[in-house]
């Protein structure tokens, strides 16, 4: 699956938007299915606050975007991760963990893809 995702991202790169236009990211319910097969929801706020919800339990983190590196720093309270843009559009965010070759996060905008089948 990871190799498939890596090849797909490579072929879609020319169609990708950038997080430099932050309106793609902000105030939308982004969701991912984690390694436990549970849904996590992330809402990126304008003040760089990050709402993280899993099973209704909420944590408040922070986020920051670094355009010079095309990277998103996500502070999840218990840890911080740096993710690089892989593919961005209004419905799907594919982020690659910095320093890895195939550790991807696929987030779906619940308003556009309610079944999260990204």
PDB file of C-alpha atoms in Angstrom:
ATOM      1  CA  UNK A   1       0.000   0.000   0.000  1.00  0.00           C
ATOM      2  CA  UNK A   2       2.781   2.442   0.876  1.00  0.00           C
ATOM      3  CA  UNK A   3       4.578   1.821  -2.431  1.00  0.00           C
ATOM      4  CA  UNK A   4       1.283   2.319  -4.300  1.00  0.00           C
ATOM      5  CA  UNK A   5       0.712   5.592  -2.443  1.00  0.00           C
ATOM      6  CA  UNK A   6       4.277   6.726  -3.124  1.00  0.00           C
ATOM      7  CA  UNK A   7       3.867   6.077  -6.886  1.00  0.00           C
ATOM      8  CA  UNK A   8       0.432   7.725  -6.968  1.00  0.00           C
ATOM      9  CA  UNK A   9       1.692  10.841  -5.199  1.00  0.00           C
ATOM     10  CA  UNK A  10       4.578  11.075  -7.654  1.00  0.00           C
ATOM     11  CA  UNK A  11       2.236  10.961 -10.648  1.00  0.00           C
ATOM     12  CA  UNK A  12      -0.217  13.507  -9.145  1.00  0.00           C
ATOM     13  CA  UNK A  13       2.452  16.015  -8.052  1.00  0.00           C
ATOM     14  CA  UNK A  14       1.811  18.264 -11.082  1.00  0.00           C
ATOM     15  CA  UNK A  15      -1.843  18.650 -10.064  1.00  0.00           C
ATOM     16  CA  UNK A  16      -1.113  19.438  -6.435  1.00  0.00           C
ATOM     17  CA  UNK A  17      -1.879  22.740  -4.755  1.00  0.00           C
ATOM     18  CA  UNK A  18       0.241  24.115  -1.923  1.00  0.00           C
ATOM     19  CA  UNK A  19      -0.470  24.862   1.715  1.00  0.00           C
ATOM     20  CA  UNK A  20       0.943  28.328   1.081  1.00  0.00           C
ATOM     21  CA  UNK A  21      -2.690  29.087   0.320  1.00  0.00           C
ATOM     22  CA  UNK A  22      -3.740  28.318   3.889  1.00  0.00           C
ATOM     23  CA  UNK A  23      -7.461  28.579   3.140  1.00  0.00           C
ATOM     24  CA  UNK A  24      -7.230  25.006   1.797  1.00  0.00           C
ATOM     25  CA  UNK A  25      -6.294  23.845   5.295  1.00  0.00           C
ATOM     26  CA  UNK A  26      -8.176  26.144   7.660  1.00  0.00           C
ATOM     27  CA  UNK A  27     -11.457  25.532   9.484  1.00  0.00           C
ATOM     28  CA  UNK A  28     -12.241  22.243   7.758  1.00  0.00           C
ATOM     29  CA  UNK A  29     -12.791  18.832   9.349  1.00  0.00           C
ATOM     30  CA  UNK A  30      -9.782  16.834   8.125  1.00  0.00           C
ATOM     31  CA  UNK A  31      -9.950  13.172   9.100  1.00  0.00           C
ATOM     32  CA  UNK A  32      -7.597  10.240   8.889  1.00  0.00           C
ATOM     33  CA  UNK A  33      -7.844   6.601   9.762  1.00  0.00           C
ATOM     34  CA  UNK A  34      -4.994   5.794  12.142  1.00  0.00           C
ATOM     35  CA  UNK A  35      -3.000   2.584  12.618  1.00  0.00           C
ATOM     36  CA  UNK A  36      -5.666   1.354  15.091  1.00  0.00           C
ATOM     37  CA  UNK A  37      -8.250   1.787  12.283  1.00  0.00           C
ATOM     38  CA  UNK A  38      -9.913   4.569  14.259  1.00  0.00           C
ATOM     39  CA  UNK A  39     -10.893   7.959  12.891  1.00  0.00           C
ATOM     40  CA  UNK A  40      -8.977  10.995  14.070  1.00  0.00           C
ATOM     41  CA  UNK A  41     -10.242  14.461  13.224  1.00  0.00           C
ATOM     42  CA  UNK A  42      -8.004  17.512  12.881  1.00  0.00           C
ATOM     43  CA  UNK A  43      -9.243  21.081  12.557  1.00  0.00           C
ATOM     44  CA  UNK A  44      -6.581  23.693  11.805  1.00  0.00           C
ATOM     45  CA  UNK A  45      -7.607  27.125  13.144  1.00  0.00           C
ATOM     46  CA  UNK A  46      -6.442  30.555  11.913  1.00  0.00           C
ATOM     47  CA  UNK A  47      -4.666  31.304  15.200  1.00  0.00           C
ATOM     48  CA  UNK A  48      -2.449  28.195  14.678  1.00  0.00           C
ATOM     49  CA  UNK A  49      -4.454  26.217  17.194  1.00  0.00           C
ATOM     50  CA  UNK A  50      -5.117  22.604  16.252  1.00  0.00           C
ATOM     51  CA  UNK A  51      -8.187  20.722  17.439  1.00  0.00           C
ATOM     52  CA  UNK A  52      -7.474  16.970  17.632  1.00  0.00           C
ATOM     53  CA  UNK A  53     -10.406  14.644  18.257  1.00  0.00           C
ATOM     54  CA  UNK A  54     -10.479  10.869  18.616  1.00  0.00           C
ATOM     55  CA  UNK A  55     -13.598   9.112  19.905  1.00  0.00           C
ATOM     56  CA  UNK A  56     -14.893  12.494  21.065  1.00  0.00           C
ATOM     57  CA  UNK A  57     -11.861  13.082  23.281  1.00  0.00           C
ATOM     58  CA  UNK A  58     -10.318  16.427  22.325  1.00  0.00           C
ATOM     59  CA  UNK A  59      -6.789  17.736  22.648  1.00  0.00           C
ATOM     60  CA  UNK A  60      -5.657  21.211  21.721  1.00  0.00           C
ATOM     61  CA  UNK A  61      -2.390  21.317  19.850  1.00  0.00           C
ATOM     62  CA  UNK A  62      -0.664  23.784  17.578  1.00  0.00           C
ATOM     63  CA  UNK A  63       0.427  23.888  13.974  1.00  0.00           C
ATOM     64  CA  UNK A  64       2.689  26.009  11.816  1.00  0.00           C
ATOM     65  CA  UNK A  65       3.484  26.030   8.121  1.00  0.00           C
ATOM     66  CA  UNK A  66       6.984  26.633   6.765  1.00  0.00           C
ATOM     67  CA  UNK A  67       6.700  27.622   3.073  1.00  0.00           C
ATOM     68  CA  UNK A  68      10.464  27.533   2.525  1.00  0.00           C
ATOM     69  CA  UNK A  69      10.429  23.793   3.291  1.00  0.00           C
ATOM     70  CA  UNK A  70       6.818  23.090   2.188  1.00  0.00           C
ATOM     71  CA  UNK A  71       6.425  21.528   5.613  1.00  0.00           C
ATOM     72  CA  UNK A  72       3.740  21.470   8.267  1.00  0.00           C
ATOM     73  CA  UNK A  73       4.767  21.251  11.925  1.00  0.00           C
ATOM     74  CA  UNK A  74       2.071  19.532  13.976  1.00  0.00           C
ATOM     75  CA  UNK A  75       2.240  19.711  17.772  1.00  0.00           C
ATOM     76  CA  UNK A  76      -0.022  16.931  19.079  1.00  0.00           C
ATOM     77  CA  UNK A  77       0.651  17.709  22.774  1.00  0.00           C
ATOM     78  CA  UNK A  78       2.506  14.444  23.423  1.00  0.00           C
ATOM     79  CA  UNK A  79       4.842  14.915  20.430  1.00  0.00           C
ATOM     80  CA  UNK A  80       5.639  17.125  17.465  1.00  0.00           C
ATOM     81  CA  UNK A  81       5.928  15.887  13.906  1.00  0.00           C
ATOM     82  CA  UNK A  82       7.174  17.564  10.742  1.00  0.00           C
ATOM     83  CA  UNK A  83       5.329  16.593   7.578  1.00  0.00           C
ATOM     84  CA  UNK A  84       6.150  17.577   4.005  1.00  0.00           C
ATOM     85  CA  UNK A  85       3.581  18.324   1.328  1.00  0.00           C
ATOM     86  CA  UNK A  86       3.058  15.350  -0.959  1.00  0.00           C
ATOM     87  CA  UNK A  87      -0.330  16.092  -2.562  1.00  0.00           C
ATOM     88  CA  UNK A  88      -2.787  18.854  -1.694  1.00  0.00           C
ATOM     89  CA  UNK A  89      -6.250  19.678  -2.978  1.00  0.00           C
ATOM     90  CA  UNK A  90      -9.536  20.784  -1.459  1.00  0.00           C
ATOM     91  CA  UNK A  91     -10.619  17.204  -0.676  1.00  0.00           C
ATOM     92  CA  UNK A  92      -7.398  15.356   0.174  1.00  0.00           C
ATOM     93  CA  UNK A  93      -4.133  16.124   1.954  1.00  0.00           C
ATOM     94  CA  UNK A  94      -1.287  13.664   1.586  1.00  0.00           C
ATOM     95  CA  UNK A  95       1.583  14.478   3.918  1.00  0.00           C
ATOM     96  CA  UNK A  96       4.880  12.618   4.160  1.00  0.00           C
ATOM     97  CA  UNK A  97       6.705  12.393   7.461  1.00  0.00           C
ATOM     98  CA  UNK A  98       9.923  14.374   7.057  1.00  0.00           C
ATOM     99  CA  UNK A  99      13.029  12.241   6.698  1.00  0.00           C
ATOM    100  CA  UNK A 100      11.160   9.107   5.616  1.00  0.00           C
ATOM    101  CA  UNK A 101      10.697   7.678   2.158  1.00  0.00           C
ATOM    102  CA  UNK A 102       7.238   6.162   2.537  1.00  0.00           C
ATOM    103  CA  UNK A 103       5.569   7.188   5.809  1.00  0.00           C
ATOM    104  CA  UNK A 104       2.434   9.004   4.587  1.00  0.00           C
ATOM    105  CA  UNK A 105      -0.653  10.467   6.224  1.00  0.00           C
ATOM    106  CA  UNK A 106      -3.779  10.710   4.075  1.00  0.00           C
ATOM    107  CA  UNK A 107      -6.377  13.163   5.368  1.00  0.00           C
ATOM    108  CA  UNK A 108      -9.827  13.564   3.824  1.00  0.00           C
ATOM    109  CA  UNK A 109     -12.005  16.645   4.106  1.00  0.00           C
ATOM    110  CA  UNK A 110     -15.193  15.245   5.689  1.00  0.00           C
ATOM    111  CA  UNK A 111     -17.278  17.979   4.038  1.00  0.00           C
ATOM    112  CA  UNK A 112     -16.237  16.755   0.585  1.00  0.00           C
ATOM    113  CA  UNK A 113     -15.558  13.035   1.250  1.00  0.00           C
ATOM    114  CA  UNK A 114     -17.952  12.056   4.067  1.00  0.00           C
ATOM    115  CA  UNK A 115     -17.124   8.332   3.827  1.00  0.00           C
ATOM    116  CA  UNK A 116     -13.355   9.179   4.055  1.00  0.00           C
ATOM    117  CA  UNK A 117     -12.632   6.941   1.064  1.00  0.00           C
ATOM    118  CA  UNK A 118      -9.736   9.029  -0.166  1.00  0.00           C
TER     119      UNK A 118
END
